XYZ file of C-alpha atoms in Angstrom:
571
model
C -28.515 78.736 -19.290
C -25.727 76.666 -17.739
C -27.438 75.275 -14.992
C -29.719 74.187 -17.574
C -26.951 72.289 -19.682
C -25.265 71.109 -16.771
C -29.219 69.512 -15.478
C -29.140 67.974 -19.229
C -25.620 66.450 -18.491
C -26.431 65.082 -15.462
C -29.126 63.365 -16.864
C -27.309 61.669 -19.422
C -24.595 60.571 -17.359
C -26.989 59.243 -14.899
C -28.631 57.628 -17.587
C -25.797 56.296 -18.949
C -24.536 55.062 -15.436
C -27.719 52.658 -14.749
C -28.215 51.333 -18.021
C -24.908 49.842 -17.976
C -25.354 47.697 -14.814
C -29.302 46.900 -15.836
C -27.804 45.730 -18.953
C -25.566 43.437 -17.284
C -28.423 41.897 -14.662
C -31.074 41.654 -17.831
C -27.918 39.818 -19.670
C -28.147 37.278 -16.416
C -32.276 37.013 -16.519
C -31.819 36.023 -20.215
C -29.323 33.684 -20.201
C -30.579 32.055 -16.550
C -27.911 33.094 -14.362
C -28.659 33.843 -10.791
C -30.040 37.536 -9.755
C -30.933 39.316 -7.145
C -34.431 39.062 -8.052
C -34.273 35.211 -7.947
C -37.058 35.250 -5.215
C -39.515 36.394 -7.848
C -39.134 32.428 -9.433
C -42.516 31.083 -7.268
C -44.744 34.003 -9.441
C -43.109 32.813 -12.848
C -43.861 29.130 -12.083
C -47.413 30.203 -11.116
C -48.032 32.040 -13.893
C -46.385 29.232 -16.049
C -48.524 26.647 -14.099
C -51.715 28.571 -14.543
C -51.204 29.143 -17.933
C -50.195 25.681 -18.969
C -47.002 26.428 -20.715
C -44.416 24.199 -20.763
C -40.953 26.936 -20.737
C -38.454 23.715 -21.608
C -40.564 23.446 -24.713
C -37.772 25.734 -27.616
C -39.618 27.374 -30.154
C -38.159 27.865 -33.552
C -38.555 31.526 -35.045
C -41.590 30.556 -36.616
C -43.479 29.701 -33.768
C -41.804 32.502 -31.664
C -43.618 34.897 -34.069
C -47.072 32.719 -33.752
C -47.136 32.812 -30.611
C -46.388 37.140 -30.681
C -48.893 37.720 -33.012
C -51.731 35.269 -31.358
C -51.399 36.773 -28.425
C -51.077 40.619 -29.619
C -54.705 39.466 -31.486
C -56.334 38.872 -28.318
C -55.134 41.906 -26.930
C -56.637 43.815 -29.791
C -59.959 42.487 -29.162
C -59.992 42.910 -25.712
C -58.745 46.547 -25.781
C -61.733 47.598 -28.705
C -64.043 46.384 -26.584
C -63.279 47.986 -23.144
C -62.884 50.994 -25.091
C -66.126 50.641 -26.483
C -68.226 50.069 -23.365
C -65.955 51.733 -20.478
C -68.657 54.036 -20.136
C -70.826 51.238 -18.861
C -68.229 49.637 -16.754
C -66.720 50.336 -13.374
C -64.075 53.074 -12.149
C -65.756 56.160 -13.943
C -66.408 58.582 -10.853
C -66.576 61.214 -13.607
C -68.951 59.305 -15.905
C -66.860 59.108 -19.143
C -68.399 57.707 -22.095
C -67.551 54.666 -24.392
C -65.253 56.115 -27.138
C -66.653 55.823 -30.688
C -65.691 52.856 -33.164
C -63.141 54.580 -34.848
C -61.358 56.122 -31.879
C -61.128 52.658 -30.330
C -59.715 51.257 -33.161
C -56.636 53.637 -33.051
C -56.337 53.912 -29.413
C -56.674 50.321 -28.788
C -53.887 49.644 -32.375
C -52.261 52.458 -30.668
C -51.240 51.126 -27.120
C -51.261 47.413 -28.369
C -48.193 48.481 -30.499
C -46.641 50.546 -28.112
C -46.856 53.589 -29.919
C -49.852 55.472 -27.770
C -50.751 58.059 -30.272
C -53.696 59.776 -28.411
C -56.586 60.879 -30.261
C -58.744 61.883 -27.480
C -58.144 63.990 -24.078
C -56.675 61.581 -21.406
C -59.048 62.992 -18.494
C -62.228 63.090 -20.710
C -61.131 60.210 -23.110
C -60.951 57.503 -20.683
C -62.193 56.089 -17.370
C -60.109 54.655 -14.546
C -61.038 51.194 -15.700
C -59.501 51.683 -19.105
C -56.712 53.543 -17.789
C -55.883 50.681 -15.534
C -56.996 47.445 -17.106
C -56.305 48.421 -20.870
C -53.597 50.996 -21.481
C -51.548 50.019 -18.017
C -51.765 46.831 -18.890
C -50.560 46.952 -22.428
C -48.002 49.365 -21.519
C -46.919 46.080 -19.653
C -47.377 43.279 -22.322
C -46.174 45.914 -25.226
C -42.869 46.621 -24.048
C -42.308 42.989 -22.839
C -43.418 41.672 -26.405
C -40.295 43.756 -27.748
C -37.886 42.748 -25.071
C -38.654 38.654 -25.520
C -38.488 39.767 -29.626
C -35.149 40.820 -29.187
C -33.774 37.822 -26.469
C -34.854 35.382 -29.240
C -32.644 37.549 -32.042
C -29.814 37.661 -28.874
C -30.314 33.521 -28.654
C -29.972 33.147 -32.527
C -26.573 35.429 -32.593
C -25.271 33.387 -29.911
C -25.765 29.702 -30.961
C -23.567 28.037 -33.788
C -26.144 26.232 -35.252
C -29.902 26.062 -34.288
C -33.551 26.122 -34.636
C -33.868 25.763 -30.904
C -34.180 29.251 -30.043
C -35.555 29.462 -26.217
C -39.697 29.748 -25.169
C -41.273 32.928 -26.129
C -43.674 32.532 -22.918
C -40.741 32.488 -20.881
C -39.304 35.493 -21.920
C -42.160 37.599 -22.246
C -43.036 36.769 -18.597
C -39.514 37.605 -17.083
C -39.210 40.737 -19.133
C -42.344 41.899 -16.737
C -41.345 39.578 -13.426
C -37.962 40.136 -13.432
C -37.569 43.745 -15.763
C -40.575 46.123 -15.832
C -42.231 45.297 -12.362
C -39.642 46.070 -10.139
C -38.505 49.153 -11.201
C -41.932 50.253 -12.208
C -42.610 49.591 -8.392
C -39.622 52.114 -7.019
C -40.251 54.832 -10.049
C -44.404 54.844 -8.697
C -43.201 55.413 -5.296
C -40.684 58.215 -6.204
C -43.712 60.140 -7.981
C -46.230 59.282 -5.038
C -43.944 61.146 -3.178
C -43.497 64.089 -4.961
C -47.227 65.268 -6.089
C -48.842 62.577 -8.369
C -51.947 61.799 -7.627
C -52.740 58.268 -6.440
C -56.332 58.855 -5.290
C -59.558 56.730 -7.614
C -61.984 59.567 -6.581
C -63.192 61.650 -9.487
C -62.551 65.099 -10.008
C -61.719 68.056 -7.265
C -63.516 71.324 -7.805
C -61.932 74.446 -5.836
C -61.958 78.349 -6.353
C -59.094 79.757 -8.085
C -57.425 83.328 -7.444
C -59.612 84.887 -10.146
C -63.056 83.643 -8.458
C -63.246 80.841 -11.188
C -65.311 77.040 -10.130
C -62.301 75.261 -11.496
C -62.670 70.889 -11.595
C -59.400 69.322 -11.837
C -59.339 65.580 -13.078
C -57.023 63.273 -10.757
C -56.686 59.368 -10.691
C -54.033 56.773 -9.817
C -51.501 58.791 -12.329
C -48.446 57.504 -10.338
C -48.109 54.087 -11.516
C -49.611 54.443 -14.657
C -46.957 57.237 -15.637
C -43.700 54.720 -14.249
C -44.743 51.881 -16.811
C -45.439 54.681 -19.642
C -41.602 55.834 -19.542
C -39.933 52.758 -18.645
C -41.770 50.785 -21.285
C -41.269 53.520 -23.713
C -44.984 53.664 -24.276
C -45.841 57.320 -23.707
C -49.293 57.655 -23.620
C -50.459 60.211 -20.909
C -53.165 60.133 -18.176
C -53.786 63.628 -19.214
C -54.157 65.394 -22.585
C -51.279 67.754 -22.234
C -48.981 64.465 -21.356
C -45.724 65.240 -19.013
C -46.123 69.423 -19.525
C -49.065 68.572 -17.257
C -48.664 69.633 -12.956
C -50.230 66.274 -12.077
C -48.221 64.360 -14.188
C -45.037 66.071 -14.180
C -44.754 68.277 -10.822
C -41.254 69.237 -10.405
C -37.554 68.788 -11.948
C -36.965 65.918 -9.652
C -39.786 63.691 -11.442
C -39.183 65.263 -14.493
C -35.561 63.455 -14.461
C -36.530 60.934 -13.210
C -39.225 60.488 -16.362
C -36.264 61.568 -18.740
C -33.757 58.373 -17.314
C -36.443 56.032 -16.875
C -38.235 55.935 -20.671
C -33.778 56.043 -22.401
C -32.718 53.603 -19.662
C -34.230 50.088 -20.829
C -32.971 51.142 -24.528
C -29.686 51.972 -23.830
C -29.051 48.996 -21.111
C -30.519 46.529 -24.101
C -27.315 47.250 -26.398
C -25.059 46.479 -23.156
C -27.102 43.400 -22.848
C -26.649 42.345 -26.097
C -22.353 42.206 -25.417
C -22.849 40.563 -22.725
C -25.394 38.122 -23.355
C -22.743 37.395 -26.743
C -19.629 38.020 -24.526
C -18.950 40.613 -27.492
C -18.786 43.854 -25.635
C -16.689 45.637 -28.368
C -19.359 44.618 -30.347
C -22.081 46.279 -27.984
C -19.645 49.410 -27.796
C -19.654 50.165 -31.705
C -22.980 49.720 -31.441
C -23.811 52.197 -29.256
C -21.218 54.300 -30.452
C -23.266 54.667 -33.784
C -26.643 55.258 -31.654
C -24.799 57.759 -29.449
C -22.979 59.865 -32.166
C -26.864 59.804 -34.301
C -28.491 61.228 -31.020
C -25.555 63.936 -30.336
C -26.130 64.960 -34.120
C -30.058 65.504 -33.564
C -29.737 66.493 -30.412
C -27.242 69.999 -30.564
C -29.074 71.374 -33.593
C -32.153 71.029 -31.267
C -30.897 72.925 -28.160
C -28.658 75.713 -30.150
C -32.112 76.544 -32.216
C -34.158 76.488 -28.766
C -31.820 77.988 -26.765
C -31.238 81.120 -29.748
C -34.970 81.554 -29.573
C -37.428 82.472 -32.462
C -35.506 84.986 -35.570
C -39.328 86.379 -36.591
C -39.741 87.258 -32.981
C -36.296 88.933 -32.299
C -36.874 91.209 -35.773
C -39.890 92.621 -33.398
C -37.086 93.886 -31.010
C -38.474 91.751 -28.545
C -35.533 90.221 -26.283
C -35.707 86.226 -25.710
C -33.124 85.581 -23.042
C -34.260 82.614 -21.807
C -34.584 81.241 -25.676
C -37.450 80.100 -27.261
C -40.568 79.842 -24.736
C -43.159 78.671 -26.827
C -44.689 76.024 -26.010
C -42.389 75.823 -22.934
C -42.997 75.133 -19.112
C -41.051 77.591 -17.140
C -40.332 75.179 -14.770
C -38.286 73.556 -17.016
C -36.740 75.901 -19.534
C -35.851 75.008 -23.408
C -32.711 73.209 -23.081
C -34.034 70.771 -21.135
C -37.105 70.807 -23.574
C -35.088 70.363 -25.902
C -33.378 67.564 -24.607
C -36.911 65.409 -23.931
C -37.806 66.216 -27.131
C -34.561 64.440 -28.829
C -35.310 61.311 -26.840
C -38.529 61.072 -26.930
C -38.459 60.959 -30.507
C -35.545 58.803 -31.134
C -37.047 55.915 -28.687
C -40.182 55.063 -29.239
C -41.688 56.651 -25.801
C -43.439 59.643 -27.705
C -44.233 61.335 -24.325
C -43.887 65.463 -23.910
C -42.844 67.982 -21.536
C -43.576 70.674 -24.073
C -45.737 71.069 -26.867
C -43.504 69.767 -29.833
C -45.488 72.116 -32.624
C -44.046 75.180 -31.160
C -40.519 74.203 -31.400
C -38.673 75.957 -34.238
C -38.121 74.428 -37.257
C -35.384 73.114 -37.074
C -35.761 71.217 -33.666
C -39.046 69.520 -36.158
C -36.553 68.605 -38.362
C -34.375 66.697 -36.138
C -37.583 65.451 -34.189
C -38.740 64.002 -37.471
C -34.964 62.158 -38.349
C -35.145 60.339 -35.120
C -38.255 58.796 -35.961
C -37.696 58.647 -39.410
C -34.286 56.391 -39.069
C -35.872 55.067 -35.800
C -33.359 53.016 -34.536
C -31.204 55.584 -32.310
C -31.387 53.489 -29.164
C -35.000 53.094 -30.278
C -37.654 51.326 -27.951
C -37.694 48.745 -25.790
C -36.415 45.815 -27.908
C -37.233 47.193 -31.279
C -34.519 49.556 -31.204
C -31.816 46.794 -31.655
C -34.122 45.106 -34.224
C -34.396 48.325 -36.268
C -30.921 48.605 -36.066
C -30.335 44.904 -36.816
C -31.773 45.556 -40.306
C -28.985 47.713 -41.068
C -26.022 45.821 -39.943
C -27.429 43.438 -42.574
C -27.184 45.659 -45.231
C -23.768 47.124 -43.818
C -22.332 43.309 -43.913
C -23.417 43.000 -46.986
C -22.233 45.994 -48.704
C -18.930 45.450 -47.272
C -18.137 41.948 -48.296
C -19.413 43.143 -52.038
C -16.496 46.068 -51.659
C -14.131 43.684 -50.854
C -15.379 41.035 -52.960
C -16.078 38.217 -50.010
C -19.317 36.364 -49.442
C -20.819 38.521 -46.697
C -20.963 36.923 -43.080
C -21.972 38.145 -40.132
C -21.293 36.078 -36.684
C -19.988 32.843 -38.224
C -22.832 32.997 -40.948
C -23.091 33.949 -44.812
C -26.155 36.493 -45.751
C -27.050 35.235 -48.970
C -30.043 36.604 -50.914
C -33.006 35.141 -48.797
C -31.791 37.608 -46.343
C -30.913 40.317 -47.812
C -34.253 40.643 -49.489
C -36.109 40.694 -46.359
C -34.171 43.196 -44.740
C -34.112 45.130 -48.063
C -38.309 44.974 -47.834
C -38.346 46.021 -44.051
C -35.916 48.592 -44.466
C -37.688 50.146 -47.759
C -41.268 49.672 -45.403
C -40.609 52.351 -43.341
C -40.485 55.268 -45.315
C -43.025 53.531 -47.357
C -45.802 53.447 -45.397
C -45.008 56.743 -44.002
C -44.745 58.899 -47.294
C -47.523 56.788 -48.961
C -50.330 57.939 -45.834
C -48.320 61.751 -46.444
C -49.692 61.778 -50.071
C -53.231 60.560 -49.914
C -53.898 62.970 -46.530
C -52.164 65.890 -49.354
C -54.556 65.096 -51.886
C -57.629 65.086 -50.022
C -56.300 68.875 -48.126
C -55.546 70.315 -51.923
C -58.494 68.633 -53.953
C -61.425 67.278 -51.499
C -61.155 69.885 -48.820
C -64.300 71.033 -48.280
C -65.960 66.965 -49.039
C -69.068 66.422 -47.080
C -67.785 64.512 -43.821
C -68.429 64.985 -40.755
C -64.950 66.723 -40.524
C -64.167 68.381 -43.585
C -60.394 68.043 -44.770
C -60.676 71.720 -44.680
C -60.888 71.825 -41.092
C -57.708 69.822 -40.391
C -54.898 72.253 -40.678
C -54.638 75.047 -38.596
C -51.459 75.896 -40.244
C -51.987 76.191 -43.565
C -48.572 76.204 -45.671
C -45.026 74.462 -44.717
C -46.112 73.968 -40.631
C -49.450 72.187 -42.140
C -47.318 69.959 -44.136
C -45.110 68.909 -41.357
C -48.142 68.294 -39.135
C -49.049 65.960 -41.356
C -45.712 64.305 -42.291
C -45.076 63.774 -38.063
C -48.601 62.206 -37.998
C -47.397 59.501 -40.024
C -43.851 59.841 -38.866
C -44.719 58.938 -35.459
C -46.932 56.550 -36.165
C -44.688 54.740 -38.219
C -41.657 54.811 -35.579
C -44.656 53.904 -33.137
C -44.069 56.979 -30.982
C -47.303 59.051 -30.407
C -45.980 62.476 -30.394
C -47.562 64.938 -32.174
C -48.016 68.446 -33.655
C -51.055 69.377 -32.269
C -52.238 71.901 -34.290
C -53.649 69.084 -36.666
C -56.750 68.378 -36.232
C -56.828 64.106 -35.809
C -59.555 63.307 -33.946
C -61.899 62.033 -36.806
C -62.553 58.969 -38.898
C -60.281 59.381 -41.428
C -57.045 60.218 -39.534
C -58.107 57.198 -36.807
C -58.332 54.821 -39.882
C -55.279 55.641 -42.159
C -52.602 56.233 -38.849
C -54.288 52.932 -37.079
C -53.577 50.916 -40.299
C -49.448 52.718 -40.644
C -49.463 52.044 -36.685
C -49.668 48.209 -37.140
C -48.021 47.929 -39.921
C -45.338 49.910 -38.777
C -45.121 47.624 -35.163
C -45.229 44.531 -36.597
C -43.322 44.066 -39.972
C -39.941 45.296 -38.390
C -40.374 42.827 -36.037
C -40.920 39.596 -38.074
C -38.265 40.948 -40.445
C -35.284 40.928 -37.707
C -36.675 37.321 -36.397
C -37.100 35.831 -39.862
C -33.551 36.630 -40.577
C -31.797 35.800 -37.222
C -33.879 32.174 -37.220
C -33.091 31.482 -41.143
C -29.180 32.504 -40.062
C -29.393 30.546 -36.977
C -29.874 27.546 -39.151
C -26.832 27.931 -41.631
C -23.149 26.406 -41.011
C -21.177 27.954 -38.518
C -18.276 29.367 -40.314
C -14.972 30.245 -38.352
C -13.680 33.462 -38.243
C -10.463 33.735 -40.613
C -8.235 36.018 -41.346
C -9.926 37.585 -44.225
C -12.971 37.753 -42.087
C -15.002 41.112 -41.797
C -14.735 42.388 -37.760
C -18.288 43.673 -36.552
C -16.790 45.358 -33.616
C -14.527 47.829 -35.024
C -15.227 51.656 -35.697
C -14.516 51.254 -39.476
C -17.379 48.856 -39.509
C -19.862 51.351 -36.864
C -19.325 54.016 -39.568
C -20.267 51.860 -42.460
C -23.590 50.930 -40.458
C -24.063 54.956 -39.656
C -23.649 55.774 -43.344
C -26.297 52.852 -45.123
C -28.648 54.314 -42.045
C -28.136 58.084 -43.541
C -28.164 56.603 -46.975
C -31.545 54.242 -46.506
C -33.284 56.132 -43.497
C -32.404 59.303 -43.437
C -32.508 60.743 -47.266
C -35.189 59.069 -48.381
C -37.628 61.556 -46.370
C -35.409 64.611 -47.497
C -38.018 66.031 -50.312
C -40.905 66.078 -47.552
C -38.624 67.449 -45.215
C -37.781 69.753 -48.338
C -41.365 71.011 -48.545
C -41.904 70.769 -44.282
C -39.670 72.104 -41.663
C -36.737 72.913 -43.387
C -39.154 75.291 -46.053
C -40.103 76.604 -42.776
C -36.919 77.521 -41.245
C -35.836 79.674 -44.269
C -39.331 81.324 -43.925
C -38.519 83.054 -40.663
C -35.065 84.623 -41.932
């Protein structure tokens, strides 16, 4: 057990120690200071060349957003379609078919938004074409869309006054040039080298120890796996995700997974202080993110670690902890540990099957996606957590009756409305898909589809519930993890978690823009002595109690009815 906290430690701290420097160089790229990667500048022009975009051409927030959203519609419509006819297309040695209309119109929502909730086996789901040329490549443009989202809310914080808030074009592409290439690059070759598969022939058949014709599905899993972590995306080449040999072999890549999807996230608040030259400001920051993930996190590992009560009233010994759902190789607290940061960034990725964890590891699981801004993803993490500060700036200056300002600027009504809306959205959307999938288990179960609601639960009771409520949960948070003992593969589960996917993407990310460009605009106001500090602790625990207040207790009756109805069940 202590070699086991002491691999979870070093993880961290690793974590924690290149995160800090990548925040500094992404700081550089954004602001257009010289870098090491500076010889990468003739492939930006190119592509800027090619592409006919003009990068000294500053967009206001409005057509920042335009420009996001035109571009994430093409995307859309080229990821249906390759989903649609990759049986017909190249790179399927094991002769895949096209994926039905409804499954491509959640897997393609799915990736697009960086959330890779997978309703269909990996190895039997998809071909090497769609693997490649669809969900590698949005794994790409997905991240990078929430990276430039965030440099153009970083541009608006540090400018007195403007509209002039940078080229979205130009950010996008260095977030991949200059960000997600490179280190996608060295991450690939580590896992080459240590037992993923990099081969495009189709499946291996040998003879296992029992006598058994076993066929084993390979690919290029290497490189798609580096992007899927470091972009926070998730989505596995295989069904069973990183619990899988192939796509997980040993503890070495299995860290290496574990830094590389928290890295970008954490390194993004460091950029932020020093893109502002406010690193007490990035430190509170974090300091709020960090103390949120410690307080998920412990419960976590002390329930995993103390293994299951029903089975110890058995008289069956656990001392290894809870092993269900478990690989050996890497034990519960580490488990554990994955599934904490999985859930509170937006990667969604698993190294154990998160439905067997005990009930109170669901709970916390469930938090982190449910306040979703706990270092979050790449670039929507900070946005999430912009949303608050907003409401913590303005709760304070009503306590102590001054206009509210935050960075030189008032936040007047306007504002606060919109991150009032995006704030309230969340649980929204979330609670609102809960209910109808309820009603249709209780009172249409056994309706005449081609899946009956019936069928959908194989956990009747509290676990069924909580299935349900992390379906939407994770959709929501656009993570993809899942309890997999619901039954989603059909049209109505494809439909209602596409529609909370998008929504859930793209509404907290015009909110945080809308408001950083309409502040952006206002009168720079000096800061005075009555002025309220943003880089103090007294002001990172005001932020950590509106998120408890907004985030985390508005989900407390389903967690009522879910997990936490669970727990008590096995004492």
């Amino acid at each position: 057990m202590n070699t086991e906290l002491t691999g979870v430690i070093f993880t961290y701290l690793l974590t924690l120690a290149l995160a800090i420097p990548l925040g500094r160089y992404i700081a550089k790229v954004f602001k257009g200071e010289k870098t090491w990667l500076d010889f990468l500048a003739p492939l930006d022009r190119f592509i800027f060349r090619f592409s006919g975009i003009d990068t000294k051409r500053e967009m206001n927030w409005k057509q920042h957003l335009l420009a996001l959203l035109t571009i994430n519609s093409v995307w859309l419509i080229y990821a249906f379609v390759c989903l649609m006819a990759q049986g017909h297309l190249p790179l399927n040695p094991d002769a895949n078919p096209g994926q039905s209309a409804d499954t491509a119109f959640n897997t393609a929502i799915s990736f697009l938004v960086n959330c890779n909730l997978q309703h269909y086996s990996g190895e039997s789901g998809a071909t090497y074409f769609t693997q490649h040329f669809v969900f590698m490549f949005l794994h790409f443009v997905s991240a990078a869309t929430g990276i430039a989202a965030l440099v153009v809310v970083f541009r608006a914080m540090k400018d007195k006054v403007t509209d002039k808030l940078g080229n979205f074009w130009e950010y996008f592409v260095k977030s991949i040039t200059r960000v997600l290439l490179p280190i996608s690059f060295v991450i690939a070759v580590i896992f080459a080298f240590n037992g993923m598969t990099t081969s495009y022939a189709g499946k291996d058949t040998f003879i296992s120890m029992q006598g058994d014709t076993v066929h084993v599905s390979r690919g290029p899993v290497a490189p798609l796996v580096a992007i899927k972590h470091l972009g926070t995306n998730g989505g596995g080449w295989f069904g069973a995700n990183s619990a899988h040999p192939i796509e997980n072999p040993n503890y070495l890549t299995n860290t290496v997974e574990l830094v590389a999807q928290v890295a970008i996230p954490i390194a993004l608040v460091f950029a932020l202080g020093f893109y502002l030259n406010k690193k007490k400001f990035a430190y509170v920051i974090f300091g709020v993110m960090t103390l949120g993930m410690l307080m998920l996190l412990i419960p976590t590992m002390n329930a995993e670690l103390n293994g299951n009560p029903a089975i110890a009233k058995m008289g069956i010994s656990q001392p290894t902890g809870a092993m269900e759902g478990k690989e050996v190789r890497f034990g519960p607290a580490n488990s554990a540990y994955w599934s904490i940061m999985t859930t509170i960034i937006s990667t969604g990725s698993v190294n154990s099957m998160h439905d067997s964890a005990m009930p109170v590891s669901g709970t916390m699981m469930l938090l982190g996606m449910m306040v979703n801004c706990f270092y979050g993803g790449c670039g929507v993490g900070i946005l999430n957590f912009y949303i608050f500060i907003i409401v913590a700036v303005f709760i304070s200056g009503l306590m102590v009756g001054r206009t509210p300002e935050f960075l030189g600027r008032k936040i007047e009504a306007r504002e606060m409305k919109i991150a009032s809306l995006i704030a309230l959205l969340h649980p929204f959307i979330i609670l609102v898909g809960l209910a109808i999938s309820s009603y249709y288990v209780v009172n249409v179960a056994g309706a005449d589809w081609a899946v009956k609601p019936s069928t959908w639960l194989n956990n009747p009771g509290t676990h069924g519930f909580s299935e349900m409520l992390y379906e939407y949960t994770s959709s929501a948070a656009n993570n993809g993890s899942g309890f997999e003992g619901l039954g989603d593969g059909n049209i109505f589960w494809n439909y209602t978690t596409g529609i909370v996917m998008i929504l859930g993407r793209f509404l907290p990310i015009i909110g945080p823009l809308a408001i950083a460009g309409l502040l952006a605009n206002k009168k720079y106001i000096p800061e005075s002595a009555g002025t309220l500090k943003s880089d103090t602790s007294t002001f990172g625990l005001m932020i950590f109690a509106v998120i408890v207040i907004i985030a985390a207790l508005s989900f407390f009756p389903s967690l009522a009815l879910g997990p936490i109805a669970e727990h008590f069940s096995l004492k």
